[in-house]
PDB file of C-alpha atoms in Angstrom:
ATOM      1  CA  MET A   1      -2.403  -5.933  24.031  1.00 39.00           C
ATOM      2  CA  SER A   2      -5.766  -8.003  23.352  1.00 38.00           C
ATOM      3  CA  THR A   3      -6.636 -10.548  20.482  1.00 43.00           C
ATOM      4  CA  ASN A   4      -8.827  -7.686  18.957  1.00 49.00           C
ATOM      5  CA  THR A   5      -5.494  -5.621  18.471  1.00 44.00           C
ATOM      6  CA  GLU A   6      -3.877  -8.231  16.886  1.00 54.00           C
ATOM      7  CA  ILE A   7      -6.790  -8.992  14.500  1.00 67.00           C
ATOM      8  CA  ALA A   8      -7.464  -5.165  13.623  1.00 86.00           C
ATOM      9  CA  ALA A   9      -4.028  -3.713  13.558  1.00 93.00           C
ATOM     10  CA  VAL A  10      -1.586  -6.461  12.357  1.00 94.00           C
ATOM     11  CA  THR A  11      -3.809  -8.116  10.430  1.00 93.00           C
ATOM     12  CA  GLU A  12      -5.036  -4.808   8.469  1.00 94.00           C
ATOM     13  CA  THR A  13      -1.219  -3.654   8.522  1.00 95.00           C
ATOM     14  CA  ARG A  14      -0.078  -6.778   6.902  1.00 95.00           C
ATOM     15  CA  LEU A  15      -2.760  -7.048   4.486  1.00 95.00           C
ATOM     16  CA  ILE A  16      -1.960  -3.456   3.115  1.00 95.00           C
ATOM     17  CA  HIS A  17       1.600  -4.182   2.947  1.00 97.00           C
ATOM     18  CA  ALA A  18       0.939  -7.411   0.929  1.00 97.00           C
ATOM     19  CA  PHE A  19      -1.153  -5.345  -1.894  1.00 96.00           C
ATOM     20  CA  HIS A  20       1.954  -3.130  -1.902  1.00 97.00           C
ATOM     21  CA  ARG A  21       4.140  -5.842  -2.827  1.00 98.00           C
ATOM     22  CA  ARG A  22       1.630  -6.837  -5.314  1.00 98.00           C
ATOM     23  CA  ALA A  23       0.915  -3.956  -6.885  1.00 97.00           C
ATOM     24  CA  THR A  24       4.593  -2.686  -7.219  1.00 98.00           C
ATOM     25  CA  THR A  25       5.587  -6.001  -8.668  1.00 98.00           C
ATOM     26  CA  LEU A  26       2.359  -6.047 -11.094  1.00 98.00           C
ATOM     27  CA  LEU A  27       3.304  -2.695 -12.463  1.00 97.00           C
ATOM     28  CA  SER A  28       6.971  -3.930 -13.074  1.00 97.00           C
ATOM     29  CA  GLU A  29       5.929  -6.641 -14.826  1.00 96.00           C
ATOM     30  CA  ALA A  30       2.958  -5.193 -16.938  1.00 96.00           C
ATOM     31  CA  ALA A  31       5.385  -2.535 -18.332  1.00 94.00           C
ATOM     32  CA  LEU A  32       6.603  -4.154 -21.347  1.00 92.00           C
ATOM     33  CA  LYS A  33       3.585  -6.292 -22.004  1.00 93.00           C
ATOM     34  CA  PRO A  34       2.426  -4.968 -25.484  1.00 90.00           C
ATOM     35  CA  SER A  35      -1.401  -6.442 -24.597  1.00 90.00           C
ATOM     36  CA  VAL A  36      -1.276  -3.936 -21.720  1.00 94.00           C
ATOM     37  CA  PRO A  37      -2.548  -0.579 -22.627  1.00 94.00           C
ATOM     38  CA  LEU A  38      -1.041   2.580 -21.904  1.00 94.00           C
ATOM     39  CA  GLY A  39      -4.235   3.924 -19.856  1.00 94.00           C
ATOM     40  CA  ALA A  40      -4.229   0.871 -17.787  1.00 96.00           C
ATOM     41  CA  LEU A  41      -0.272   1.303 -16.997  1.00 96.00           C
ATOM     42  CA  ALA A  42      -0.780   5.354 -16.214  1.00 95.00           C
ATOM     43  CA  GLU A  43      -3.727   4.339 -13.959  1.00 96.00           C
ATOM     44  CA  LEU A  44      -1.752   1.688 -11.961  1.00 97.00           C
ATOM     45  CA  ARG A  45       1.307   4.235 -11.891  1.00 97.00           C
ATOM     46  CA  GLU A  46      -0.730   6.827 -10.635  1.00 96.00           C
ATOM     47  CA  PHE A  47      -2.511   5.013  -8.021  1.00 97.00           C
ATOM     48  CA  LEU A  48       0.904   3.460  -6.800  1.00 97.00           C
ATOM     49  CA  VAL A  49       2.526   6.847  -6.352  1.00 97.00           C
ATOM     50  CA  LYS A  50      -0.155   8.149  -4.556  1.00 96.00           C
ATOM     51  CA  ASN A  51      -1.125   5.518  -2.149  1.00 96.00           C
ATOM     52  CA  LEU A  52       2.429   4.937  -1.308  1.00 97.00           C
ATOM     53  CA  ARG A  53       3.192   8.213  -0.427  1.00 96.00           C
ATOM     54  CA  HIS A  54       0.031   8.645   1.587  1.00 96.00           C
ATOM     55  CA  HIS A  55       0.614   5.635   3.205  1.00 95.00           C
ATOM     56  CA  HIS A  56       4.335   6.117   4.286  1.00 95.00           C
ATOM     57  CA  GLU A  57       3.471   9.865   5.466  1.00 95.00           C
ATOM     58  CA  THR A  58       0.638   8.742   7.693  1.00 95.00           C
ATOM     59  CA  GLU A  59       3.234   6.475   9.081  1.00 95.00           C
ATOM     60  CA  ASP A  60       5.711   9.195   9.576  1.00 94.00           C
ATOM     61  CA  HIS A  61       3.242  12.075  11.006  1.00 94.00           C
ATOM     62  CA  GLN A  62       0.630  10.004  12.865  1.00 95.00           C
ATOM     63  CA  LEU A  63       1.680   6.388  13.436  1.00 95.00           C
ATOM     64  CA  TRP A  64       5.460   6.559  14.510  1.00 94.00           C
ATOM     65  CA  PRO A  65       4.794   9.742  16.622  1.00 94.00           C
ATOM     66  CA  MET A  66       1.784   7.375  18.374  1.00 93.00           C
ATOM     67  CA  ILE A  67       4.074   4.693  19.335  1.00 94.00           C
ATOM     68  CA  ALA A  68       6.944   6.817  20.226  1.00 93.00           C
ATOM     69  CA  ALA A  69       4.672   8.709  22.641  1.00 93.00           C
ATOM     70  CA  VAL A  70       4.512   5.352  24.589  1.00 93.00           C
ATOM     71  CA  ALA A  71       7.916   3.608  23.955  1.00 93.00           C
ATOM     72  CA  PRO A  72      10.473   6.395  23.306  1.00 93.00           C
ATOM     73  CA  GLU A  73      13.187   3.816  22.853  1.00 91.00           C
ATOM     74  CA  ALA A  74      11.248   2.883  19.573  1.00 90.00           C
ATOM     75  CA  ALA A  75      11.943   6.281  18.155  1.00 89.00           C
ATOM     76  CA  GLU A  76      14.949   6.289  16.376  1.00 91.00           C
ATOM     77  CA  ARG A  77      14.151   2.878  14.874  1.00 92.00           C
ATOM     78  CA  PHE A  78      11.142   4.550  13.702  1.00 93.00           C
ATOM     79  CA  ALA A  79      13.636   7.422  12.209  1.00 93.00           C
ATOM     80  CA  VAL A  80      15.753   4.830  10.215  1.00 93.00           C
ATOM     81  CA  LEU A  81      12.626   3.669   8.803  1.00 94.00           C
ATOM     82  CA  SER A  82      11.435   7.327   7.616  1.00 93.00           C
ATOM     83  CA  GLU A  83      14.692   7.795   6.057  1.00 94.00           C
ATOM     84  CA  GLU A  84      14.001   4.880   4.101  1.00 95.00           C
ATOM     85  CA  HIS A  85      10.770   6.329   3.211  1.00 95.00           C
ATOM     86  CA  ASP A  86      12.605   9.594   1.851  1.00 95.00           C
ATOM     87  CA  ASP A  87      14.768   7.393  -0.146  1.00 96.00           C
ATOM     88  CA  LEU A  88      11.157   6.187  -1.621  1.00 96.00           C
ATOM     89  CA  ASP A  89      10.138   9.235  -2.294  1.00 96.00           C
ATOM     90  CA  ILE A  90      12.751   9.675  -4.880  1.00 97.00           C
ATOM     91  CA  ALA A  91      12.078   6.952  -6.595  1.00 97.00           C
ATOM     92  CA  LEU A  92       8.207   7.472  -6.853  1.00 97.00           C
ATOM     93  CA  ASP A  93       9.425  10.864  -8.358  1.00 97.00           C
ATOM     94  CA  ALA A  94      11.631   9.090 -11.058  1.00 97.00           C
ATOM     95  CA  LEU A  95       8.560   6.829 -11.579  1.00 97.00           C
ATOM     96  CA  GLY A  96       5.912   9.384 -11.573  1.00 96.00           C
ATOM     97  CA  ALA A  97       8.368  11.160 -13.802  1.00 96.00           C
ATOM     98  CA  VAL A  98       8.328   8.555 -17.005  1.00 94.00           C
ATOM     99  CA  PRO A  99       6.303   9.585 -19.797  1.00 92.00           C
ATOM    100  CA  ILE A 100       3.405   7.024 -20.509  1.00 91.00           C
ATOM    101  CA  ARG A 101       2.132   7.600 -24.286  1.00 86.00           C
ATOM    102  CA  GLU A 102       2.451   5.903 -27.711  1.00 84.00           C
ATOM    103  CA  ASP A 103       5.842   7.188 -28.162  1.00 79.00           C
ATOM    104  CA  GLY A 104       7.027   6.682 -24.408  1.00 78.00           C
ATOM    105  CA  ASP A 105       9.742   4.756 -22.654  1.00 84.00           C
ATOM    106  CA  ARG A 106       8.319   1.479 -21.515  1.00 91.00           C
ATOM    107  CA  PRO A 107      11.864   0.144 -20.915  1.00 93.00           C
ATOM    108  CA  GLY A 108      12.141   3.335 -18.837  1.00 94.00           C
ATOM    109  CA  LEU A 109       9.022   2.511 -16.966  1.00 95.00           C
ATOM    110  CA  ARG A 110       9.828  -0.937 -16.009  1.00 96.00           C
ATOM    111  CA  ARG A 111      13.201   0.199 -14.914  1.00 97.00           C
ATOM    112  CA  ALA A 112      11.888   2.799 -12.577  1.00 97.00           C
ATOM    113  CA  ALA A 113       8.764   0.402 -11.430  1.00 98.00           C
ATOM    114  CA  GLU A 114      11.687  -2.280 -10.488  1.00 98.00           C
ATOM    115  CA  ALA A 115      13.070   0.695  -8.574  1.00 98.00           C
ATOM    116  CA  VAL A 116      10.112   1.067  -6.361  1.00 98.00           C
ATOM    117  CA  ARG A 117       9.377  -2.351  -6.024  1.00 98.00           C
ATOM    118  CA  ASP A 118      12.650  -3.375  -4.747  1.00 98.00           C
ATOM    119  CA  LEU A 119      12.661  -0.786  -2.360  1.00 97.00           C
ATOM    120  CA  VAL A 120       9.134  -1.501  -1.124  1.00 97.00           C
ATOM    121  CA  HIS A 121       9.937  -5.076  -0.717  1.00 97.00           C
ATOM    122  CA  ARG A 122      13.202  -4.494   1.253  1.00 96.00           C
ATOM    123  CA  HIS A 123      11.646  -1.578   3.211  1.00 96.00           C
ATOM    124  CA  LEU A 124       8.809  -3.742   4.601  1.00 97.00           C
ATOM    125  CA  GLU A 125      11.052  -6.598   5.613  1.00 96.00           C
ATOM    126  CA  HIS A 126      12.739  -3.872   7.639  1.00 95.00           C
ATOM    127  CA  GLU A 127       9.963  -2.323   9.277  1.00 96.00           C
ATOM    128  CA  GLU A 128       7.246  -5.155   9.783  1.00 96.00           C
ATOM    129  CA  PRO A 129       9.318  -7.114  12.626  1.00 95.00           C
ATOM    130  CA  LEU A 130       9.424  -3.934  14.373  1.00 94.00           C
ATOM    131  CA  LEU A 131       6.184  -2.292  13.491  1.00 95.00           C
ATOM    132  CA  PHE A 132       4.336  -5.694  14.032  1.00 95.00           C
ATOM    133  CA  ARG A 133       5.471  -5.989  17.834  1.00 93.00           C
ATOM    134  CA  ALA A 134       4.902  -2.187  18.438  1.00 94.00           C
ATOM    135  CA  LEU A 135       1.387  -2.456  17.350  1.00 94.00           C
ATOM    136  CA  ARG A 136       0.551  -5.619  19.666  1.00 92.00           C
ATOM    137  CA  GLU A 137       2.555  -3.948  22.718  1.00 92.00           C
ATOM    138  CA  HIS A 138       1.777  -0.668  22.366  1.00 93.00           C
ATOM    139  CA  ILE A 139      -1.606   0.379  20.477  1.00 92.00           C
ATOM    140  CA  SER A 140      -5.018  -0.039  22.167  1.00 91.00           C
ATOM    141  CA  PRO A 141      -7.861  -1.047  19.701  1.00 90.00           C
ATOM    142  CA  ASP A 142      -9.489   2.271  20.011  1.00 92.00           C
ATOM    143  CA  GLU A 143      -6.213   4.098  19.039  1.00 93.00           C
ATOM    144  CA  TRP A 144      -5.897   1.911  15.976  1.00 92.00           C
ATOM    145  CA  ALA A 145      -9.657   2.412  15.240  1.00 90.00           C
ATOM    146  CA  ALA A 146      -9.067   5.979  15.208  1.00 91.00           C
ATOM    147  CA  PHE A 147      -5.863   5.813  13.122  1.00 92.00           C
ATOM    148  CA  SER A 148      -7.400   3.617  10.999  1.00 91.00           C
ATOM    149  CA  ARG A 149     -10.620   5.647  10.048  1.00 87.00           C
ATOM    150  CA  ALA A 150      -8.484   8.748   9.754  1.00 89.00           C
ATOM    151  CA  THR A 151      -5.929   6.922   7.038  1.00 91.00           C
ATOM    152  CA  VAL A 152      -9.259   5.869   5.102  1.00 87.00           C
ATOM    153  CA  ALA A 153     -10.799   8.981   5.164  1.00 84.00           C
ATOM    154  CA  SER A 154      -7.696  10.874   3.628  1.00 88.00           C
ATOM    155  CA  SER A 155      -6.676   8.315   1.305  1.00 89.00           C
ATOM    156  CA  PRO A 156      -6.452   9.288  -2.410  1.00 90.00           C
ATOM    157  CA  ALA A 157      -9.563   8.506  -4.078  1.00 87.00           C
ATOM    158  CA  GLU A 158      -7.813   8.009  -7.657  1.00 86.00           C
ATOM    159  CA  ALA A 159      -8.663   4.489  -8.668  1.00 91.00           C
ATOM    160  CA  ALA A 160      -9.784   3.395  -5.418  1.00 91.00           C
ATOM    161  CA  HIS A 161     -11.139   0.024  -6.454  1.00 95.00           C
ATOM    162  CA  LEU A 162      -8.171  -1.201  -6.815  1.00 96.00           C
ATOM    163  CA  ILE A 163      -7.325  -1.223  -3.460  1.00 95.00           C
ATOM    164  CA  VAL A 164     -10.181  -3.885  -3.098  1.00 95.00           C
ATOM    165  CA  GLY A 165      -8.965  -5.743  -5.909  1.00 96.00           C
ATOM    166  CA  PHE A 166      -5.292  -6.216  -4.653  1.00 97.00           C
ATOM    167  CA  LEU A 167      -6.897  -6.704  -0.938  1.00 96.00           C
ATOM    168  CA  ASP A 168      -8.994  -9.629  -2.819  1.00 97.00           C
ATOM    169  CA  GLU A 169      -5.719 -11.055  -4.136  1.00 96.00           C
ATOM    170  CA  VAL A 170      -3.493 -10.970  -1.087  1.00 96.00           C
ATOM    171  CA  GLY A 171      -6.418 -11.710   1.957  1.00 94.00           C
ATOM    172  CA  THR A 172      -9.091 -14.409   2.549  1.00 94.00           C
ATOM    173  CA  PRO A 173     -12.330 -12.837   2.621  1.00 95.00           C
ATOM    174  CA  GLU A 174     -12.752 -12.471   6.490  1.00 92.00           C
ATOM    175  CA  GLU A 175      -9.326 -10.320   6.439  1.00 92.00           C
ATOM    176  CA  VAL A 176     -10.482  -7.915   3.550  1.00 94.00           C
ATOM    177  CA  ALA A 177     -14.134  -7.715   5.040  1.00 91.00           C
ATOM    178  CA  LEU A 178     -12.174  -6.363   8.337  1.00 88.00           C
ATOM    179  CA  VAL A 179     -10.054  -3.908   6.425  1.00 89.00           C
ATOM    180  CA  LEU A 180     -13.007  -2.793   4.185  1.00 90.00           C
ATOM    181  CA  SER A 181     -15.085  -2.376   7.356  1.00 85.00           C
ATOM    182  CA  GLY A 182     -13.218   0.945   7.990  1.00 82.00           C
ATOM    183  CA  LEU A 183     -14.966   2.707   4.828  1.00 85.00           C
ATOM    184  CA  PRO A 184     -17.726   5.192   6.037  1.00 84.00           C
ATOM    185  CA  GLU A 185     -21.113   3.705   5.863  1.00 82.00           C
ATOM    186  CA  PRO A 186     -22.139   5.568   2.606  1.00 83.00           C
ATOM    187  CA  ALA A 187     -19.067   3.931   0.797  1.00 84.00           C
ATOM    188  CA  GLN A 188     -20.069   0.136   1.344  1.00 88.00           C
ATOM    189  CA  GLN A 189     -22.780   0.030  -0.904  1.00 91.00           C
ATOM    190  CA  PHE A 190     -19.833   0.621  -4.058  1.00 93.00           C
ATOM    191  CA  VAL A 191     -17.631  -1.991  -2.494  1.00 94.00           C
ATOM    192  CA  PRO A 192     -19.284  -5.064  -4.950  1.00 95.00           C
ATOM    193  CA  ALA A 193     -19.324  -2.863  -8.107  1.00 96.00           C
ATOM    194  CA  MET A 194     -15.657  -1.559  -6.914  1.00 95.00           C
ATOM    195  CA  ARG A 195     -14.733  -4.796  -6.848  1.00 96.00           C
ATOM    196  CA  GLU A 196     -15.990  -6.027 -10.408  1.00 97.00           C
ATOM    197  CA  GLN A 197     -14.073  -3.127 -11.779  1.00 97.00           C
ATOM    198  CA  ALA A 198     -11.256  -4.190 -10.326  1.00 97.00           C
ATOM    199  CA  ARG A 199     -11.449  -7.654 -11.156  1.00 96.00           C
ATOM    200  CA  ALA A 200     -11.549  -6.509 -14.890  1.00 96.00           C
ATOM    201  CA  ALA A 201      -8.778  -3.832 -14.846  1.00 96.00           C
ATOM    202  CA  LEU A 202      -6.202  -6.220 -13.191  1.00 97.00           C
ATOM    203  CA  ALA A 203      -7.344  -8.790 -15.543  1.00 96.00           C
ATOM    204  CA  VAL A 204      -6.005  -6.202 -18.154  1.00 96.00           C
ATOM    205  CA  LEU A 205      -2.680  -5.270 -16.207  1.00 96.00           C
ATOM    206  CA  SER A 206      -1.928  -9.374 -16.014  1.00 93.00           C
ATOM    207  CA  GLY A 207      -2.300  -9.465 -19.768  1.00 84.00           C
ATOM    208  CA  ALA A 208      -5.535 -11.956 -19.254  1.00 68.00           C
ATOM    209  CA  THR A 209      -7.445  -9.719 -21.372  1.00 67.00           C
ATOM    210  CA  GLU A 210      -6.923  -6.664 -23.459  1.00 53.00           C
ATOM    211  CA  GLY A 211      -8.206  -3.257 -22.528  1.00 49.00           C
TER     212      GLY A 211
END
């Protein structure tokens, strides 16, 4: 495959995975910080639950079949990864069920967030060697572009600014620009405002400022 495929498919996937690692870690760390307001925790929790589900569902139902169609020998290994997605769904259900309110269970939120964090980190360690190779060898630039556009178009809209903020934390400006180039043209004008909104939100979640 060409260098362009490496840039588009592998770089975009690596950055999305890196922000999932960062976001799940942040929620587990922020859950017990008194300086982090409940509203900020609730926003990050909802963002994570919806975006992690969306991400693995696009893999299970779109990306894995696309790869298996040209590399049938990979299907069994991707099926194992989908089973790990099922485990993640159970953990996401538990995370989503923890009450976030003044009399809520912050230690319970942290435990549920840690469970999701650990599953995500372990799953990505299993997935990336297989997936990155498959993206290089079996997915054309046009196929990736179509998949990426469809994924962006169907992404959850809630707290979308956090995607920009997390990408900024884990990628270079050039890499982030590559990922965000998949946004529809009308949305591109909102990226600077989303970036500023995300910086403020992530500062609160890190405990650097109070909400």
